[in-house]
Amino acid sequence: MKLKTRLIFLNLGITTLIIGIIISILLVNTYSDVQEKNKNNIRLQTANIANEMEAILDDATHDAKGIADLLKNMKRGGATDRQMVNTILKEALEENENYLYTWVVFEPNAFDGQDASSRNKPGSDGTGRFLPAWGRSGNELILEPLPDVEEQVYYKEPKALKSSYITEPATYELNGEEVTTITFCEPIIIDDKFYGVAGVDISLKKLTDINKSVHLFDNGFGRLVNNKGIVLAHQDETRVNKMGSEIKNDQRVNYLERIEKGQQFEEIAWSESLGKDAYKFFTPIQFENSSLKWTYTIIVPVNELMAKTNRLFVILVIIAIIGTLLIGISLYYNSRYAVSAVVTLSNMIVKLSTYDLTTDDNKKIKKLGGHRDEIGQMTKATVTMQNNFINLIKHVQDVIGQVSASSQQLNATTQQAANSSEEVARTITELASGAMDQARETEIGSGKIGELGELIKDNQEQMKNVNDTTNDAIKLIDEGLLVIEDLTAKTKDSGEAAKDIFAMIKKTDESSAKIGQASQVIASIAEQTNLLALNAAIEAARAGEAGKGFAVVADEIRLLAEQSTSSTKDIDDVVTELKTNSNHAVMRMKEVSEIVQKQVESVDVTDNKYRDIAKSIKHAEHAIGIMNTSVADMELKKSNILDIIQSLSAIAEENAAGSEEASASTQEQSATIQQIADASDYLSQQAQSLQEAISKFKIK
């Protein structure tokens, strides 16, 4: 394959392939990232709306439970005031604009036992049964008794289940408008006895308004579904209060199971509202203090989720194709120019490789040399190299003749110098051999004396170590004697302390008996306080509304009395355990006293042994001092002898070294002269060879 074909087609193909791969990878990754980002935005918006709706529903759940708890406390405290109940219901309705009704249903005579005297009073029906319901009528709040409660699901279900209940959505006309509501019901149960139901009716208008605020892409929308699959909020109002379209198909059980379990999931499925495939993002809505689960769904057409990105990707692909074409055209013209220049320079270099340095008038070479790019620089450099070769070869031819004559004369002179150097080297070598023998014998003697010195030095070090060890042993014995004396004193102090502890434990035993007497007094006070609290509660109940606050105080006093009784029992248990531990401690302290006495006797025996060891080590210290003096004399005499031998050895080594250096220098000089002779001969041969090689070049 020619260079032109390779540069144009291979480079263009590889470049196109690489660009295509890079663009494909970028497009795929970017597409996936944008798709996931869009999905995350939808998931986040779904979760935010679900949380907002959940907060509204939790308020209703919390308020229904709060009303029921208040009524339970009123019933327990005997504060059965119907007007107060009406006030509580009215205030709950006023505080939340999303509520349509706040109500309570009591069993007959279950609230205050005054049904017979309360007929047709506010919140009561014709039988006097207390059934107050506060509702909205325009801008006013009205109070009416609830009718036919025995047949209503908001009463029957909580009564049967004895737990919180949320009704299915119901649509009816209110003040000339259709409203959809759900009811949060909370049973009133005291000591496992059913007294009635409290509830809150909440309008789904607020949830519908929140849902209408969802605008995603062109046709995306939101939807609220309860645990039965009923649509509670939808952009298409005709689908409200009906089963969700996908829930009606064969997978209905699967959808309802997921909603009941509070699962968050998503899928691609057909949307009847849109008439096309769509992404569906399901987010659970949980109710406070209830296992009930709803779900909020955002539905977005599949073709709209990535519509803008798809248009952008088409534009990017077109730009990439145009860019690739421009790169191909640029590569073609640049490759054509480079190949033409390379061919011209190649022909010139081939001519140079055949020893042809002759110059001719080449227009292409001159044209390329006039360019300012790298091709022009290469052309100029090649022409300059040709001219330099011509000048060099002419100069070499002149020098070769002179070198050949000089090398022959130098060869003869070096041969005479080499013969004289060999005779001098033999004489010096004989002198050096004798000096070396003398130095070797002297060095052996010095080594033997050195070995003797090392042995004396080692002996001296060992004596020093023994002396140091003896001094350390004496010091340690003195310290041991001090420790034993201190230990004797501390042992005596320990015995005195044990006696003091024994006396303190006895006092602790006496104190525990006094604590037991005090706890009995506290128990008696707690019983009397409990009786006083009971009497106060009875008097508060008799006082009616005026005694409510005092009833709460009496109840708190009763609780404190019960806690005091419980704490007194705990104190009695602690005192009993403390007496048992005190008796055990007295027995253990007697055993400790006997052990301390034996310890004192053992310390006295150890003190006597240490004093005997100290006397023996002092005798050994005197003998070691005599040995140290003898070793020091031996070291001094060894040093004097070693100095004399080392001086003799140094003199002999200097003589031998001088002889060797002289012999080596002479031999080196002789070798150098021989090398010069060889080099001269070789130079002559190379001059002839170079002359033959230069003759091949054509320079004219």
Short mmCIF file of C-alpha atoms in Angstrom, two decimals, residues 159-444:
data_model
loop_
_atom_site.label_atom_id
_atom_site.label_comp_id
_atom_site.label_asym_id
_atom_site.label_seq_id
_atom_site.Cartn_x
_atom_site.Cartn_y
_atom_site.Cartn_z
CA LYS A 159 -67.81 0.20 66.77
CA ALA A 160 -67.32 -3.27 65.33
CA LEU A 161 -63.53 -2.97 64.85
CA LYS A 162 -62.87 -0.90 68.02
CA SER A 163 -60.09 0.83 66.08
CA SER A 164 -59.52 3.80 63.77
CA TYR A 165 -61.43 3.74 60.49
CA ILE A 166 -61.33 5.81 57.26
CA THR A 167 -64.40 5.73 55.03
CA GLU A 168 -64.51 5.42 51.26
CA PRO A 169 -64.85 8.75 49.38
CA ALA A 170 -68.41 10.07 49.14
CA THR A 171 -69.69 12.77 46.78
CA TYR A 172 -72.74 14.88 47.57
CA GLU A 173 -74.10 18.37 47.07
CA LEU A 174 -73.26 21.00 49.68
CA ASN A 175 -74.36 24.63 49.36
CA GLY A 176 -75.07 24.15 45.66
CA GLU A 177 -71.69 22.52 44.91
CA GLU A 178 -70.66 18.90 44.59
CA VAL A 179 -68.02 17.95 47.14
CA THR A 180 -66.11 14.71 47.68
CA THR A 181 -65.21 13.85 51.28
CA ILE A 182 -63.67 11.11 53.36
CA THR A 183 -64.26 10.63 57.07
CA PHE A 184 -61.65 9.87 59.72
CA CYS A 185 -63.29 7.99 62.60
CA GLU A 186 -61.81 7.30 66.07
CA PRO A 187 -63.69 5.11 68.60
CA ILE A 188 -64.08 6.29 72.21
CA ILE A 189 -63.13 3.28 74.33
CA ILE A 190 -62.54 3.45 78.09
CA ASP A 191 -61.40 0.33 79.95
CA ASP A 192 -62.28 -1.77 76.89
CA LYS A 193 -65.86 -0.42 76.87
CA PHE A 194 -67.25 1.30 73.76
CA TYR A 195 -68.82 4.73 74.43
CA GLY A 196 -69.04 6.23 70.95
CA VAL A 197 -67.16 7.57 67.91
CA ALA A 198 -65.51 10.93 67.17
CA GLY A 199 -64.76 11.97 63.61
CA VAL A 200 -63.66 14.56 61.08
CA ASP A 201 -65.03 14.92 57.51
CA ILE A 202 -62.32 16.32 55.22
CA SER A 203 -62.92 17.71 51.74
CA LEU A 204 -60.73 16.34 48.96
CA LYS A 205 -60.81 19.75 47.24
CA LYS A 206 -57.45 20.71 48.71
CA LEU A 207 -55.93 17.44 47.51
CA THR A 208 -57.53 17.99 44.08
CA ASP A 209 -56.07 21.52 43.92
CA ILE A 210 -52.62 20.19 44.81
CA ASN A 211 -52.96 17.52 42.12
CA LYS A 212 -54.03 20.09 39.50
CA SER A 213 -50.80 22.01 40.12
CA VAL A 214 -48.81 19.12 38.60
CA HIS A 215 -47.62 19.97 35.08
CA LEU A 216 -44.94 17.74 33.64
CA PHE A 217 -43.82 18.04 30.01
CA ASP A 218 -46.85 18.44 27.69
CA ASN A 219 -49.38 15.91 28.98
CA GLY A 220 -48.03 14.58 32.31
CA PHE A 221 -50.46 14.58 35.23
CA GLY A 222 -50.95 13.26 38.80
CA ARG A 223 -53.50 10.95 40.39
CA LEU A 224 -54.45 9.93 43.98
CA VAL A 225 -55.72 6.37 44.60
CA ASN A 226 -56.88 4.81 47.90
CA ASN A 227 -56.20 1.28 49.13
CA LYS A 228 -59.29 -0.04 47.29
CA GLY A 229 -58.02 1.22 43.95
CA ILE A 230 -60.57 4.08 43.85
CA VAL A 231 -59.35 7.31 42.21
CA LEU A 232 -59.70 10.24 44.63
CA ALA A 233 -58.06 12.98 42.55
CA HIS A 234 -57.46 13.11 38.78
CA GLN A 235 -57.10 15.75 36.05
CA ASP A 236 -60.05 14.09 34.32
CA GLU A 237 -62.90 14.55 36.85
CA THR A 238 -64.95 11.81 35.14
CA ARG A 239 -62.47 9.25 36.48
CA VAL A 240 -62.84 10.36 40.16
CA ASN A 241 -64.58 7.81 42.45
CA LYS A 242 -63.91 5.06 39.89
CA MET A 243 -61.45 2.15 39.86
CA GLY A 244 -58.04 2.99 38.35
CA SER A 245 -57.81 1.82 34.74
CA GLU A 246 -54.76 -0.41 35.18
CA ILE A 247 -56.14 -1.85 38.44
CA LYS A 248 -59.19 -3.24 36.63
CA ASN A 249 -57.11 -5.54 34.40
CA ASP A 250 -55.75 -9.00 35.22
CA GLN A 251 -53.03 -7.57 37.48
CA ARG A 252 -55.50 -5.92 39.84
CA VAL A 253 -54.53 -8.04 42.83
CA ASN A 254 -50.85 -7.26 42.26
CA TYR A 255 -51.47 -3.48 42.24
CA LEU A 256 -53.64 -3.58 45.35
CA GLU A 257 -51.09 -5.70 47.21
CA ARG A 258 -48.38 -3.17 46.42
CA ILE A 259 -50.58 -0.28 47.55
CA GLU A 260 -51.56 -2.10 50.77
CA LYS A 261 -47.89 -2.80 51.52
CA GLY A 262 -46.99 0.86 50.95
CA GLN A 263 -44.50 0.05 48.19
CA GLN A 264 -42.86 2.70 46.03
CA PHE A 265 -42.54 1.44 42.46
CA GLU A 266 -42.66 2.51 38.84
CA GLU A 267 -43.47 0.94 35.49
CA ILE A 268 -44.13 1.56 31.82
CA ALA A 269 -47.74 0.72 30.95
CA TRP A 270 -50.64 1.81 28.76
CA SER A 271 -52.52 4.87 29.96
CA GLU A 272 -56.20 5.04 29.00
CA SER A 273 -56.29 8.75 29.83
CA LEU A 274 -53.45 9.52 27.42
CA GLY A 275 -54.09 6.73 24.92
CA LYS A 276 -50.38 5.83 24.83
CA ASP A 277 -47.61 4.16 26.84
CA ALA A 278 -46.50 6.15 29.87
CA TYR A 279 -44.14 6.06 32.82
CA LYS A 280 -46.08 5.61 36.08
CA PHE A 281 -44.39 6.56 39.36
CA PHE A 282 -46.20 5.23 42.45
CA THR A 283 -45.40 6.78 45.88
CA PRO A 284 -47.17 5.58 49.08
CA ILE A 285 -49.15 7.84 51.42
CA GLN A 286 -49.26 6.55 55.00
CA PHE A 287 -51.67 7.51 57.76
CA GLU A 288 -50.48 8.28 61.29
CA ASN A 289 -51.32 5.52 63.78
CA SER A 290 -52.89 3.43 61.00
CA SER A 291 -51.81 0.60 58.72
CA LEU A 292 -53.91 2.06 55.91
CA LYS A 293 -51.96 2.98 52.75
CA TRP A 294 -52.90 5.10 49.71
CA THR A 295 -50.72 5.92 46.73
CA TYR A 296 -50.01 9.00 44.66
CA THR A 297 -49.05 8.47 41.01
CA ILE A 298 -47.50 10.78 38.43
CA ILE A 299 -48.05 9.64 34.84
CA VAL A 300 -45.81 10.92 31.99
CA PRO A 301 -45.96 9.80 28.33
CA VAL A 302 -42.88 7.81 27.34
CA ASN A 303 -42.36 9.81 24.14
CA GLU A 304 -42.42 13.13 26.06
CA LEU A 305 -39.91 12.16 28.77
CA MET A 306 -36.97 12.35 26.33
CA ALA A 307 -38.52 14.43 23.50
CA LYS A 308 -36.25 17.47 23.95
CA THR A 309 -33.20 15.27 24.45
CA ASN A 310 -33.99 13.29 21.28
CA ARG A 311 -34.18 16.50 19.23
CA LEU A 312 -30.88 17.65 20.72
CA PHE A 313 -29.26 14.29 19.91
CA VAL A 314 -30.38 14.52 16.25
CA ILE A 315 -28.73 17.94 16.02
CA LEU A 316 -25.53 16.59 17.59
CA VAL A 317 -25.42 13.66 15.15
CA ILE A 318 -25.79 16.02 12.17
CA ILE A 319 -23.00 18.23 13.55
CA ALA A 320 -20.80 15.15 14.06
CA ILE A 321 -21.36 13.99 10.44
CA ILE A 322 -20.55 17.45 9.04
CA GLY A 323 -17.44 17.65 11.26
CA THR A 324 -16.28 14.23 10.06
CA LEU A 325 -16.67 15.29 6.41
CA LEU A 326 -14.67 18.47 7.02
CA ILE A 327 -11.94 16.45 8.77
CA GLY A 328 -11.88 14.02 5.80
CA ILE A 329 -11.48 16.82 3.26
CA SER A 330 -8.73 18.43 5.34
CA LEU A 331 -6.94 15.09 5.70
CA TYR A 332 -7.13 14.49 1.92
CA TYR A 333 -5.51 17.79 0.88
CA ASN A 334 -2.92 17.77 3.68
CA SER A 335 -1.99 14.14 2.93
CA ARG A 336 -1.66 14.92 -0.79
CA TYR A 337 0.73 17.81 -0.06
CA ALA A 338 2.76 15.74 2.45
CA VAL A 339 3.04 12.73 0.12
CA SER A 340 4.24 14.89 -2.81
CA ALA A 341 6.96 16.45 -0.61
CA VAL A 342 8.01 13.06 0.81
CA VAL A 343 8.33 11.55 -2.69
CA THR A 344 10.59 14.41 -3.85
CA LEU A 345 12.80 14.16 -0.75
CA SER A 346 12.82 10.35 -1.04
CA ASN A 347 14.27 10.52 -4.57
CA MET A 348 16.96 12.92 -3.38
CA ILE A 349 17.92 10.67 -0.42
CA VAL A 350 18.02 7.56 -2.67
CA LYS A 351 20.51 9.42 -4.89
CA LEU A 352 22.65 10.28 -1.84
CA SER A 353 22.57 6.63 -0.68
CA THR A 354 24.32 5.56 -3.92
CA TYR A 355 27.34 7.87 -3.17
CA ASP A 356 26.12 10.39 -5.73
CA LEU A 357 26.68 13.87 -4.24
CA THR A 358 26.51 15.72 -7.52
CA THR A 359 24.13 18.69 -7.70
CA ASP A 360 21.65 19.53 -10.46
CA ASP A 361 18.90 22.11 -11.06
CA ASN A 362 15.75 20.49 -9.46
CA LYS A 363 12.75 22.89 -9.51
CA LYS A 364 10.69 20.80 -7.04
CA ILE A 365 13.53 20.87 -4.49
CA LYS A 366 13.82 24.65 -4.80
CA LYS A 367 10.04 25.08 -4.49
CA LEU A 368 9.84 22.89 -1.36
CA GLY A 369 12.82 24.73 0.16
CA GLY A 370 10.92 27.98 -0.11
CA HIS A 371 8.11 26.74 2.21
CA ARG A 372 8.17 27.84 5.87
CA ASP A 373 6.69 24.65 7.32
CA GLU A 374 8.46 21.45 8.46
CA ILE A 375 8.63 20.18 4.85
CA GLY A 376 10.54 23.30 3.82
CA GLN A 377 12.90 22.91 6.80
CA MET A 378 13.56 19.25 5.94
CA THR A 379 14.30 20.17 2.28
CA LYS A 380 16.71 22.94 3.27
CA ALA A 381 18.43 20.62 5.78
CA THR A 382 18.84 17.87 3.12
CA VAL A 383 20.42 20.29 0.61
CA THR A 384 22.70 21.67 3.34
CA MET A 385 23.72 18.13 4.32
CA GLN A 386 24.60 17.34 0.68
CA ASN A 387 26.87 20.41 0.46
CA ASN A 388 28.48 19.61 3.82
CA PHE A 389 29.28 16.05 2.68
CA ILE A 390 30.99 17.38 -0.44
CA ASN A 391 33.18 19.80 1.56
CA LEU A 392 33.97 17.13 4.18
CA ILE A 393 35.07 14.52 1.66
CA LYS A 394 37.39 17.01 -0.05
CA HIS A 395 39.02 17.88 3.27
CA VAL A 396 39.36 14.20 4.31
CA GLN A 397 41.16 13.37 1.08
CA ASP A 398 43.77 16.06 1.85
CA VAL A 399 44.31 14.86 5.45
CA ILE A 400 44.64 11.12 4.59
CA GLY A 401 47.92 11.58 2.74
CA GLN A 402 49.49 13.49 5.63
CA VAL A 403 48.38 10.91 8.25
CA SER A 404 49.77 7.96 6.30
CA ALA A 405 53.31 9.47 6.11
CA SER A 406 53.36 10.50 9.82
CA SER A 407 52.21 7.09 11.07
CA GLN A 408 55.10 5.24 9.40
CA GLN A 409 57.72 7.52 11.02
CA LEU A 410 56.08 7.24 14.48
CA ASN A 411 56.06 3.41 14.30
CA ALA A 412 59.85 3.21 13.98
CA THR A 413 60.51 5.59 16.93
CA THR A 414 58.20 3.79 19.37
CA GLN A 415 59.83 0.42 18.70
CA GLN A 416 63.22 1.66 20.03
CA ALA A 417 61.63 3.16 23.22
CA ALA A 418 59.84 -0.11 23.98
CA ASN A 419 63.09 -2.17 24.09
CA SER A 420 64.74 0.19 26.66
CA SER A 421 61.69 0.21 28.97
CA GLU A 422 61.58 -3.58 29.23
CA GLU A 423 65.17 -3.77 30.65
CA VAL A 424 64.48 -1.14 33.40
CA ALA A 425 61.25 -2.89 34.42
CA ARG A 426 63.00 -6.25 35.05
CA THR A 427 65.54 -4.66 37.49
CA ILE A 428 62.93 -2.78 39.55
CA THR A 429 60.77 -5.89 39.81
CA GLU A 430 63.56 -7.83 41.59
CA LEU A 431 63.99 -5.01 44.21
CA ALA A 432 60.28 -4.89 44.88
CA SER A 433 60.11 -8.64 45.54
CA GLY A 434 62.68 -8.46 48.41
CA ALA A 435 60.96 -5.49 50.06
CA MET A 436 57.62 -7.26 49.92
CA ASP A 437 58.99 -10.32 51.77
CA GLN A 438 60.35 -8.12 54.59
CA ALA A 439 57.03 -6.23 54.99
CA ARG A 440 55.07 -9.47 55.04
CA GLU A 441 57.08 -10.97 57.94
CA THR A 442 56.87 -7.70 59.96
CA GLU A 443 53.11 -7.53 59.43
CA ILE A 444 52.68 -11.12 60.70
#
